[in-house]
PDB file of C-alpha atoms in Angstrom:
ATOM      1  CA  MET A   1      13.158 -14.643   0.405  1.00  0.00           C
ATOM      2  CA  ILE A   2      13.364 -11.989   3.102  1.00  0.00           C
ATOM      3  CA  TYR A   3      11.156  -8.911   2.969  1.00  0.00           C
ATOM      4  CA  ASN A   4      13.190  -5.832   2.070  1.00  0.00           C
ATOM      5  CA  GLU A   5      11.418  -2.523   2.723  1.00  0.00           C
ATOM      6  CA  LYS A   6      13.757  -0.442   0.541  1.00  0.00           C
ATOM      7  CA  GLU A   7      13.371  -2.858  -2.377  1.00  0.00           C
ATOM      8  CA  THR A   8       9.579  -2.723  -2.052  1.00  0.00           C
ATOM      9  CA  MET A   9       9.643   1.070  -1.960  1.00  0.00           C
ATOM     10  CA  LYS A  10      11.834   1.090  -5.091  1.00  0.00           C
ATOM     11  CA  LYS A  11       9.457  -1.206  -6.994  1.00  0.00           C
ATOM     12  CA  PHE A  12       6.499   0.870  -5.829  1.00  0.00           C
ATOM     13  CA  GLY A  13       8.172   4.056  -7.072  1.00  0.00           C
ATOM     14  CA  ASP A  14       9.085   2.361 -10.351  1.00  0.00           C
ATOM     15  CA  ASN A  15       5.429   1.443 -10.843  1.00  0.00           C
ATOM     16  CA  ILE A  16       4.307   5.025 -10.282  1.00  0.00           C
ATOM     17  CA  LYS A  17       6.838   6.209 -12.831  1.00  0.00           C
ATOM     18  CA  LYS A  18       5.820   3.479 -15.294  1.00  0.00           C
ATOM     19  CA  TYR A  19       2.115   4.383 -15.139  1.00  0.00           C
ATOM     20  CA  ARG A  20       2.865   8.130 -15.144  1.00  0.00           C
ATOM     21  CA  ASN A  21       4.996   7.759 -18.264  1.00  0.00           C
ATOM     22  CA  ARG A  22       2.361   5.618 -19.987  1.00  0.00           C
ATOM     23  CA  LEU A  23      -0.042   8.529 -19.617  1.00  0.00           C
ATOM     24  CA  GLY A  24       2.576  11.020 -20.773  1.00  0.00           C
ATOM     25  CA  LEU A  25       2.461  12.872 -17.454  1.00  0.00           C
ATOM     26  CA  THR A  26       5.346  14.783 -15.946  1.00  0.00           C
ATOM     27  CA  GLN A  27       6.013  14.644 -12.222  1.00  0.00           C
ATOM     28  CA  GLU A  28       4.711  18.184 -12.113  1.00  0.00           C
ATOM     29  CA  LYS A  29       1.395  17.266 -13.733  1.00  0.00           C
ATOM     30  CA  LEU A  30       0.932  14.186 -11.522  1.00  0.00           C
ATOM     31  CA  ALA A  31       1.662  16.328  -8.452  1.00  0.00           C
ATOM     32  CA  GLU A  32      -0.944  18.837  -9.613  1.00  0.00           C
ATOM     33  CA  LEU A  33      -3.521  16.065 -10.087  1.00  0.00           C
ATOM     34  CA  CYS A  34      -2.697  14.671  -6.636  1.00  0.00           C
ATOM     35  CA  GLN A  35      -2.715  18.149  -5.070  1.00  0.00           C
ATOM     36  CA  THR A  36       0.800  17.732  -3.724  1.00  0.00           C
ATOM     37  CA  GLU A  37       4.321  18.960  -4.379  1.00  0.00           C
ATOM     38  CA  THR A  38       6.401  17.850  -7.365  1.00  0.00           C
ATOM     39  CA  SER A  39       9.293  17.058  -5.037  1.00  0.00           C
ATOM     40  CA  TYR A  40       7.073  14.606  -3.120  1.00  0.00           C
ATOM     41  CA  ILE A  41       6.298  12.626  -6.301  1.00  0.00           C
ATOM     42  CA  GLY A  42      10.008  12.528  -7.122  1.00  0.00           C
ATOM     43  CA  GLN A  43      10.880  11.343  -3.624  1.00  0.00           C
ATOM     44  CA  ILE A  44       8.296   8.546  -3.857  1.00  0.00           C
ATOM     45  CA  GLU A  45       9.590   7.460  -7.265  1.00  0.00           C
ATOM     46  CA  ARG A  46      13.166   7.396  -5.922  1.00  0.00           C
ATOM     47  CA  ALA A  47      12.102   5.415  -2.827  1.00  0.00           C
ATOM     48  CA  GLU A  48      13.055   8.243  -0.502  1.00  0.00           C
ATOM     49  CA  LYS A  49       9.613   8.665   1.101  1.00  0.00           C
ATOM     50  CA  CYS A  50       7.081   6.317   2.636  1.00  0.00           C
ATOM     51  CA  VAL A  51       3.576   6.971   1.394  1.00  0.00           C
ATOM     52  CA  SER A  52       0.303   7.221   3.302  1.00  0.00           C
ATOM     53  CA  ILE A  53      -2.780   5.276   2.287  1.00  0.00           C
ATOM     54  CA  LYS A  54      -4.471   8.572   1.434  1.00  0.00           C
ATOM     55  CA  ALA A  55      -1.622   9.500  -0.912  1.00  0.00           C
ATOM     56  CA  ILE A  56      -1.683   6.037  -2.517  1.00  0.00           C
ATOM     57  CA  GLU A  57      -5.403   6.379  -3.195  1.00  0.00           C
ATOM     58  CA  GLN A  58      -4.910   9.843  -4.712  1.00  0.00           C
ATOM     59  CA  ILE A  59      -2.043   8.646  -6.918  1.00  0.00           C
ATOM     60  CA  CYS A  60      -4.099   5.691  -8.149  1.00  0.00           C
ATOM     61  CA  LYS A  61      -7.087   7.938  -8.863  1.00  0.00           C
ATOM     62  CA  SER A  62      -4.873  10.374 -10.768  1.00  0.00           C
ATOM     63  CA  LEU A  63      -3.264   7.578 -12.794  1.00  0.00           C
ATOM     64  CA  ASN A  64      -6.624   5.841 -13.336  1.00  0.00           C
ATOM     65  CA  ILE A  65      -5.337   2.548 -11.924  1.00  0.00           C
ATOM     66  CA  SER A  66      -6.209   0.306  -8.992  1.00  0.00           C
ATOM     67  CA  VAL A  67      -4.189   0.059  -5.811  1.00  0.00           C
ATOM     68  CA  GLN A  68      -3.533  -3.551  -6.827  1.00  0.00           C
ATOM     69  CA  ASP A  69      -1.951  -2.339 -10.086  1.00  0.00           C
ATOM     70  CA  LEU A  70       0.413  -0.103  -8.151  1.00  0.00           C
ATOM     71  CA  PHE A  71       1.514  -2.982  -5.930  1.00  0.00           C
ATOM     72  CA  ASP A  72       1.921  -5.499  -8.754  1.00  0.00           C
ATOM     73  CA  PHE A  73       5.653  -6.143  -8.742  1.00  0.00           C
ATOM     74  CA  SER A  74       5.426  -9.423 -10.662  1.00  0.00           C
ATOM     75  CA  TYR A  75       7.067  -7.904 -13.737  1.00  0.00           C
ATOM     76  CA  ASN A  76      10.277  -7.509 -11.700  1.00  0.00           C
ATOM     77  CA  ILE A  77      10.496 -10.927 -10.073  1.00  0.00           C
ATOM     78  CA  ASN A  78       9.379 -14.513 -10.461  1.00  0.00           C
ATOM     79  CA  PHE A  79       5.620 -14.617  -9.807  1.00  0.00           C
ATOM     80  CA  SER A  80       5.643 -17.674  -7.552  1.00  0.00           C
ATOM     81  CA  CYS A  81       8.413 -16.074  -5.510  1.00  0.00           C
ATOM     82  CA  TYR A  82       6.330 -12.878  -5.272  1.00  0.00           C
ATOM     83  CA  GLN A  83       3.309 -14.824  -4.004  1.00  0.00           C
ATOM     84  CA  GLN A  84       5.379 -16.521  -1.316  1.00  0.00           C
ATOM     85  CA  THR A  85       6.907 -13.208  -0.266  1.00  0.00           C
ATOM     86  CA  SER A  86       3.478 -11.570  -0.115  1.00  0.00           C
ATOM     87  CA  LEU A  87       2.175 -14.312   2.136  1.00  0.00           C
ATOM     88  CA  LEU A  88       5.183 -13.935   4.394  1.00  0.00           C
ATOM     89  CA  VAL A  89       4.692 -10.180   4.660  1.00  0.00           C
ATOM     90  CA  VAL A  90       0.950 -10.563   5.371  1.00  0.00           C
ATOM     91  CA  ARG A  91       1.649 -13.175   8.024  1.00  0.00           C
ATOM     92  CA  GLN A  92       4.334 -11.027   9.649  1.00  0.00           C
ATOM     93  CA  HIS A  93       1.984  -8.036   9.788  1.00  0.00           C
ATOM     94  CA  SER A  94      -1.032 -10.072  10.900  1.00  0.00           C
ATOM     95  CA  PHE A  95       0.580 -12.030  13.700  1.00  0.00           C
ATOM     96  CA  GLY A  96       3.188  -9.678  14.961  1.00  0.00           C
TER      97      GLY A  96
END
């Protein structure tokens, strides 16, 4: 499986929306908790914006979840396939 940045961004945004909805939060309320703009939350959820580590940490804090929870895409794809893809991505980033 080949790493697809847009697909990863989409799954990431879907996870934010999933956890936000579980807490009954609007995009507006999550933006307020994260001290950012509502449009920014929407852009992240729609995979239109890349997110900084600082923003990821703030989102996780506001949603009361771990960073690992936010990057858990196993519900969307076969878990063994996800593990192999993760290793590939780590290796690509570690070794150039």
